[in-house]
Amino acid sequence: MPESPPPFPFVAVAGMEMARHALLLLAVDRGLKGVLIQAGPGRAKSLLVRGFHALARGVFVEAPAGVTEDQLLGGLHLERTLATGVRQIAPGPLARAHGGYFFVDGANLLDQTAARLLANALDTGLLRLEREGVSARFQSRFAFVGTYDRAEGPVDASLAEAAGLHVHEGGLLSGPQRVEMLERVAAYNRAPAAFCCRFAHESSRLRARIAAARELLPRVAIGANDLRRLSRAAVSAGATSHRADLFALRCAKASAAFRMSAAVEEEDLILAIRLVVSPRAAPAARPEQPGGAGPRPAAASQAASGGAESPVQPERLPHAIDCRIPEEALDAGEGARGAGQPGRRRNAAAAIKSWERGRYVRAVTAGPGARRVSIPATLAAAAPFQIRRGSQQTIRIQKQDLRYKEFRQKSGLLAIFVVDASGSMALSRMDQAKGALIRLLQRAYLYRDKVALISFRGDRAEVLLPPSRSVELARRALDGLAVGGGTPLAAGLKAALELATRQPDASRTLMVLLTDGRANVGLPEELARACAALRAKGVASLVIDNRDRFAAGGETGHLARLLAGRHVYLGRSDLVDSAVAEAAEALRNHGA
Amino acid sequence: MCYRLRTQSQGEMPQEPIYPFAGIVGQEEMKLALILNLIEPHIGGVLVMGHRGTGKSTAVRALADLLPPIAAVKACPYGCNPESAAEMCANCAGRRGARRRLPVAFKPVPVVDLPLGATEDRVCGTLDIERALHEGVRAFEPGLLARANRGFLYIDEVNLLEDHIVDLLLDVAASGRNIVEREGISVSHPARFVLVGSGNPEEGELRPQLLDRFGLHARITTLTDVDERIEIVLRRARFERNPGAFRREMEPQQSRLRQRIASAKKLLPAVDVDRATLSLIGELCVRLNVDGHRGELTIMYAAKALAAFEGRRRAASGDVARVAAMALRHRMRKDPLGEIDAGVRIEQVFRTIAMPAGAEERRQARSA
């Protein structure tokens, strides 16, 4: 069998200087925990990382972005357990990466639980397994390398927080650099081994340098003033986490060590700020409300949202819960857990039960469509009968022992509020949006809904709040909103489309559009195309025109038709809330 | 030949060194909330919400070190208290009832971390496969809740906790017992623990039932003072370089803190609250429209614990002032578009009722 060719040498990769430097620093000090490399497609990210593996040597474990929490943690090794009669545990990739590197290409595609697990392992150096009859602890000290393309969404915040260095490679190669790159790739493809030989000397020098830097590292010193500069940079950037300061210090020292200097200098500080502090900066403050719009008097905003603020919620909640109870009654295998107790299981049914996808919850006896067998639970069920069944060398399993895995998928919706912030009606529209949005969020814990806020005015649309469950963030986003200008409706719809596309299931998206429909920026064809695209994606829409039905000119009705969505005129602002809630309810019931 | 399924844990490793509580810089509200719970578990636990990287988990994990070991029935998986018959598991109660002496051993107060991805069977306990296979009996293998009995259960990222686990915890926290009905097992055992949760509020809201379970809600403040931040960095760096040396460095302060907590626990039964202070607490809750009575009870317990911690036998309005915000901020009916922080509102109302009109004016005149 032919051997696989040696990987493309790290030192031969063109461009990506920052990424290369960050990886080298990680090799010098694994206490930096990780490097996240962001670059567009075709930028040789994975190539670089594999080259890094060959350079750094040692343990290197790679996992696909689709890896689940189950797979990462590991579990019972079925074959060995049955063969030896001893409970053997198969450590997952995270445990196997101990002492080395763990690589994920497409780090932003990791599902949330897997990302959290990874972040936790990076933080604590420990992996605790407490699932399906297995209780174990593993040491898991490793450094993480993650590559991703920002266009496909951000990396999970916990993971980004736990990895020390963040690199954004945006620059393009120059003409001459591209020529060099093409020549090298051609040479490599022609004769990989020979190509690698060309760089063998340089590679081994680099390796030696890393080793020397690692040895020098404990003796690198930083001046008190320089340390202050780093912390001050973190504070001014609004990097609240203390990890920013800690990683910045480590980065500066690693950088100095790599330069073979025992003292941290200016260039090390600059690098540390660039790789650690700046990427963690808080988003810039929103622009102030323009003087023309005037400060919003408390009385006016009260009046505008007066109706909508009536204490509707306590009365609403029981209705929502009552609708759920019939489903719960069908819930098999819940056992004697006091189903009559109030306050329990209110949103147990909010998650969709599945026999195949989602988060593993428990193992149950057979049901229609049950497919995936849970081995440990089955063994547990069969265990008490073994002596009676006369088992000697093998474990005898009968059909009634079989237990199947039950999964739960989060069923929440994404409600995207697209608000027309142009013109003079903006303030009152904003108050309505704010009220409805906050109320939807406060019930979000029941249904696991998320809310996003897009505003459009002037010549563009802006995502004020990316999909989130946080009432805090929503409030802040709304407070900082600027109003006035032209009406770029198509831009607003396109921004919503983008957000919807990033969701795993776009058909569980509700777009709530507040406007008077009179687009005066952008072409009508653009608008029609955006509407068609949203329809094609299966996004449900609700267009709310807050003018009086008699004063309106039919623009919003037309828009609603293009979107194949609902349409409602509002004489009173309190109706926005109920319209949104109804549309959301309809979508949930339809989808579930 | 019967199979014997033994647990074989690979990579058995030494305990990771714990960063000492006394070494944590700043975050006084959080630290106080945790300490008060060590003194008086009736307060009902702490919820600490704040941004990432602000020392929340570090503080909770450091708690175990601050308490003296407790007396527990030897080899009992629930660590039953030999003195308290009411809280014992069936086994211990039975043996005690038969007038047999219960062997006692000392063990550290359990602080159990609920790990990410824990499944229900490991949390509440399940069938002991070993014994089932070997002896053909259905025996119970205790889970994490059993281990946490008489101690603390810590949940990081509490706002992301799976719903069915939340339901389980709410049940157990309310009754103090864990009832297991699965795989032919029917067991009920004591499970009294103090719940501690932490998380990032931006990840989402907690269910009100879960929120209400926590006695105190401590807020994390962002440290913007550069000197404090540097101190944090330097201490952490020293700890990472040589954990043993750092812990020794902090030992005098740790030891003082341990002593204070132990004395406070001894003094606590003698601490009282006068009627005036009790009506102050009541008035505060009425004015703030607080749901239910847990708020008042929590303030009372916390104020007493605080007085004990400072060596006083009487809890007065000053103590109430210092614990009220933590005890009430998560129990107030939420103002949906609320711009005022709940803590600020609590302080405002407190000042109105605690200070008679004349004193308030004089205070303002002085500060003007």
Coordinates of C-alpha atoms in Angstrom, one line a residue, chain B residues 123-341:
Chain B
V123 CA -27.3 12.4 38.5
C124 CA -29.9 10.5 40.5
G125 CA -28.4 7.1 40.6
T126 CA -29.2 3.8 38.9
L127 CA -29.0 0.1 39.0
D128 CA -25.7 -1.4 40.1
I129 CA -24.8 -3.5 37.1
E130 CA -22.0 -5.3 38.9
R131 CA -24.2 -6.6 41.7
A132 CA -27.0 -7.4 39.3
L133 CA -24.8 -9.6 37.1
H134 CA -22.8 -11.1 39.9
E135 CA -25.4 -11.7 42.5
G136 CA -28.6 -11.4 40.6
V137 CA -29.9 -8.6 42.8
R138 CA -31.3 -5.2 42.0
A139 CA -29.1 -2.9 44.0
F140 CA -28.9 0.8 43.8
E141 CA -25.8 2.6 42.7
P142 CA -25.9 6.1 44.1
G143 CA -25.3 9.1 41.8
L144 CA -24.2 12.7 42.2
L145 CA -27.1 13.8 44.3
A146 CA -26.2 11.1 46.9
R147 CA -22.6 12.4 46.9
A148 CA -23.8 16.0 47.4
N149 CA -25.9 15.2 50.5
R150 CA -24.9 17.5 53.4
G151 CA -22.8 19.6 51.1
F152 CA -23.0 21.7 48.0
L153 CA -24.0 21.1 44.4
Y154 CA -22.4 23.4 41.9
I155 CA -23.9 24.0 38.4
D156 CA -21.9 26.1 36.0
E157 CA -23.8 27.6 33.1
V158 CA -27.0 27.1 35.1
N159 CA -29.1 28.9 32.5
L160 CA -28.3 26.3 30.0
L161 CA -29.1 23.3 32.2
E162 CA -31.3 20.7 30.5
D163 CA -34.9 21.0 31.4
H164 CA -35.4 17.5 32.7
I165 CA -32.4 17.9 35.0
V166 CA -33.8 21.2 36.2
D167 CA -37.0 19.5 37.0
L168 CA -35.2 16.8 38.9
L169 CA -33.2 19.3 41.0
L170 CA -36.3 21.4 41.8
D171 CA -38.0 18.3 43.1
V172 CA -35.1 17.2 45.2
A173 CA -34.3 20.7 46.5
A174 CA -37.9 21.1 47.6
S175 CA -38.2 17.8 49.4
G176 CA -34.7 17.1 50.5
R177 CA -35.0 13.6 49.3
N178 CA -34.2 11.9 46.0
I179 CA -36.8 9.4 44.8
V180 CA -35.6 7.0 42.2
E181 CA -37.9 4.8 40.1
R182 CA -36.1 3.2 37.2
E183 CA -35.0 -0.2 35.9
G184 CA -37.0 -1.9 38.6
I185 CA -35.3 0.1 41.4
S186 CA -37.4 1.9 44.0
V187 CA -35.2 4.0 46.3
S188 CA -35.6 7.1 48.4
H189 CA -32.6 8.7 50.1
P190 CA -31.7 11.9 51.8
A191 CA -30.4 14.6 49.4
R192 CA -30.0 17.9 51.2
F193 CA -27.6 20.3 49.6
V194 CA -26.9 23.9 49.0
L195 CA -27.4 24.8 45.4
V196 CA -24.8 27.1 43.8
G197 CA -25.1 28.2 40.3
S198 CA -23.2 30.5 38.0
G199 CA -23.5 31.7 34.5
N200 CA -23.5 34.5 32.0
P201 CA -26.8 36.4 31.9
E202 CA -26.4 37.0 28.2
E203 CA -26.9 33.4 27.5
G204 CA -30.6 33.4 28.5
E205 CA -33.0 33.7 31.3
L206 CA -33.5 31.1 34.1
R207 CA -36.9 29.7 34.7
P208 CA -38.6 31.5 37.5
Q209 CA -39.0 28.3 39.5
L210 CA -35.3 27.7 39.3
L211 CA -34.5 31.3 40.0
D212 CA -36.6 31.3 43.2
R213 CA -34.7 28.3 44.5
F214 CA -31.6 30.3 45.0
G215 CA -31.4 32.2 48.3
L216 CA -29.1 34.9 47.2
H217 CA -28.3 36.4 43.8
A218 CA -24.9 38.0 43.7
R219 CA -23.8 40.2 40.9
I220 CA -20.3 40.3 39.5
T221 CA -18.7 43.7 38.9
T222 CA -16.4 44.4 36.1
L223 CA -13.0 45.3 37.5
T224 CA -11.7 48.3 35.7
D225 CA -9.0 49.3 38.1
V226 CA -5.8 48.4 36.4
D227 CA -3.9 47.7 39.7
E228 CA -6.5 45.2 40.8
R229 CA -6.4 43.5 37.4
I230 CA -2.6 43.2 37.5
E231 CA -2.8 41.7 41.0
I232 CA -5.2 39.1 39.6
V233 CA -2.8 38.3 36.8
L234 CA 0.3 38.1 39.0
R235 CA -1.4 35.9 41.6
R236 CA -2.7 33.5 38.9
A237 CA 0.7 33.4 37.3
R238 CA 2.3 32.5 40.6
F239 CA -0.4 29.8 41.3
E240 CA 0.1 28.3 37.9
R241 CA 3.9 28.2 38.2
N242 CA 3.8 26.6 41.6
P243 CA 0.4 25.8 43.1
G244 CA 1.8 24.5 46.4
A245 CA 3.9 27.5 47.1
F246 CA 1.0 29.9 46.3
R247 CA -1.4 28.0 48.6
R248 CA 1.2 28.1 51.4
E249 CA 1.5 31.9 50.8
M250 CA -2.2 32.3 51.2
E251 CA -2.5 29.9 54.1
P252 CA -2.5 32.5 56.9
Q253 CA -5.4 34.4 55.4
Q254 CA -7.2 31.1 54.6
S255 CA -6.7 30.0 58.1
R256 CA -8.1 33.2 59.5
L257 CA -11.1 33.0 57.3
R258 CA -11.7 29.4 58.3
Q259 CA -11.5 30.4 61.9
R260 CA -14.0 33.2 61.5
I261 CA -16.5 30.9 59.7
A262 CA -16.2 28.3 62.4
S263 CA -16.7 30.8 65.2
A264 CA -19.7 32.3 63.3
K265 CA -21.3 28.9 63.1
K266 CA -20.9 28.4 66.8
L267 CA -22.3 31.8 67.6
L268 CA -25.2 31.6 65.2
P269 CA -27.8 30.0 67.4
A270 CA -27.3 32.8 69.9
V271 CA -27.9 35.6 67.4
D272 CA -31.3 37.3 67.5
V273 CA -33.2 39.8 65.5
D274 CA -35.3 42.5 67.3
R275 CA -38.9 43.2 66.3
A276 CA -38.0 46.6 64.8
T277 CA -35.7 44.9 62.4
L278 CA -38.2 42.2 61.5
S279 CA -40.8 44.8 60.7
L280 CA -38.2 46.6 58.6
I281 CA -37.7 43.5 56.6
G282 CA -41.4 43.0 56.2
E283 CA -42.0 46.6 55.1
L284 CA -39.2 46.4 52.6
C285 CA -40.7 43.3 50.9
V286 CA -44.2 44.8 50.9
R287 CA -43.0 48.0 49.2
L288 CA -41.0 46.2 46.7
N289 CA -43.9 43.9 45.8
V290 CA -41.9 40.8 46.4
D291 CA -43.6 37.5 45.4
G292 CA -44.0 35.0 48.2
H293 CA -42.2 34.9 51.5
R294 CA -38.9 33.4 50.6
G295 CA -37.4 36.8 50.3
E296 CA -38.1 37.8 53.9
L297 CA -36.9 34.5 55.3
T298 CA -33.7 34.7 53.3
I299 CA -33.0 38.3 54.5
M300 CA -33.5 37.2 58.1
Y301 CA -31.2 34.2 57.8
A302 CA -28.6 36.1 55.9
A303 CA -28.7 39.1 58.3
K304 CA -28.2 36.7 61.3
A305 CA -25.3 34.9 59.5
L306 CA -23.7 38.3 58.8
A307 CA -23.9 39.4 62.4
A308 CA -22.5 36.1 63.5
F309 CA -19.7 36.4 61.0
E310 CA -18.8 39.7 62.5
G311 CA -19.0 38.4 66.1
R312 CA -22.2 40.2 67.0
R313 CA -25.2 38.7 68.8
R314 CA -27.8 41.0 67.3
A315 CA -28.7 41.5 63.7
A316 CA -29.9 45.0 63.0
S317 CA -30.9 47.3 60.1
G318 CA -27.3 47.7 59.0
D319 CA -27.1 43.9 58.3
V320 CA -30.4 44.0 56.5
A321 CA -29.1 46.8 54.3
R322 CA -26.1 44.7 53.3
V323 CA -28.0 41.6 52.3
A324 CA -31.3 42.9 51.0
A325 CA -30.2 43.4 47.4
M326 CA -28.7 40.0 47.2
A327 CA -31.8 38.4 48.7
L328 CA -34.4 40.2 46.7
R329 CA -33.1 41.3 43.3
H330 CA -34.3 38.0 41.6
R331 CA -37.6 37.9 43.4
M332 CA -39.1 41.2 42.2
R333 CA -41.7 41.3 39.6
K334 CA -39.9 42.2 36.5
D335 CA -40.5 45.6 35.0
P336 CA -40.3 44.5 31.3
L337 CA -38.8 47.7 30.1
G338 CA -37.1 48.4 33.4
E339 CA -34.2 50.8 33.1
I340 CA -33.4 50.9 36.8
D341 CA -31.3 48.1 38.1

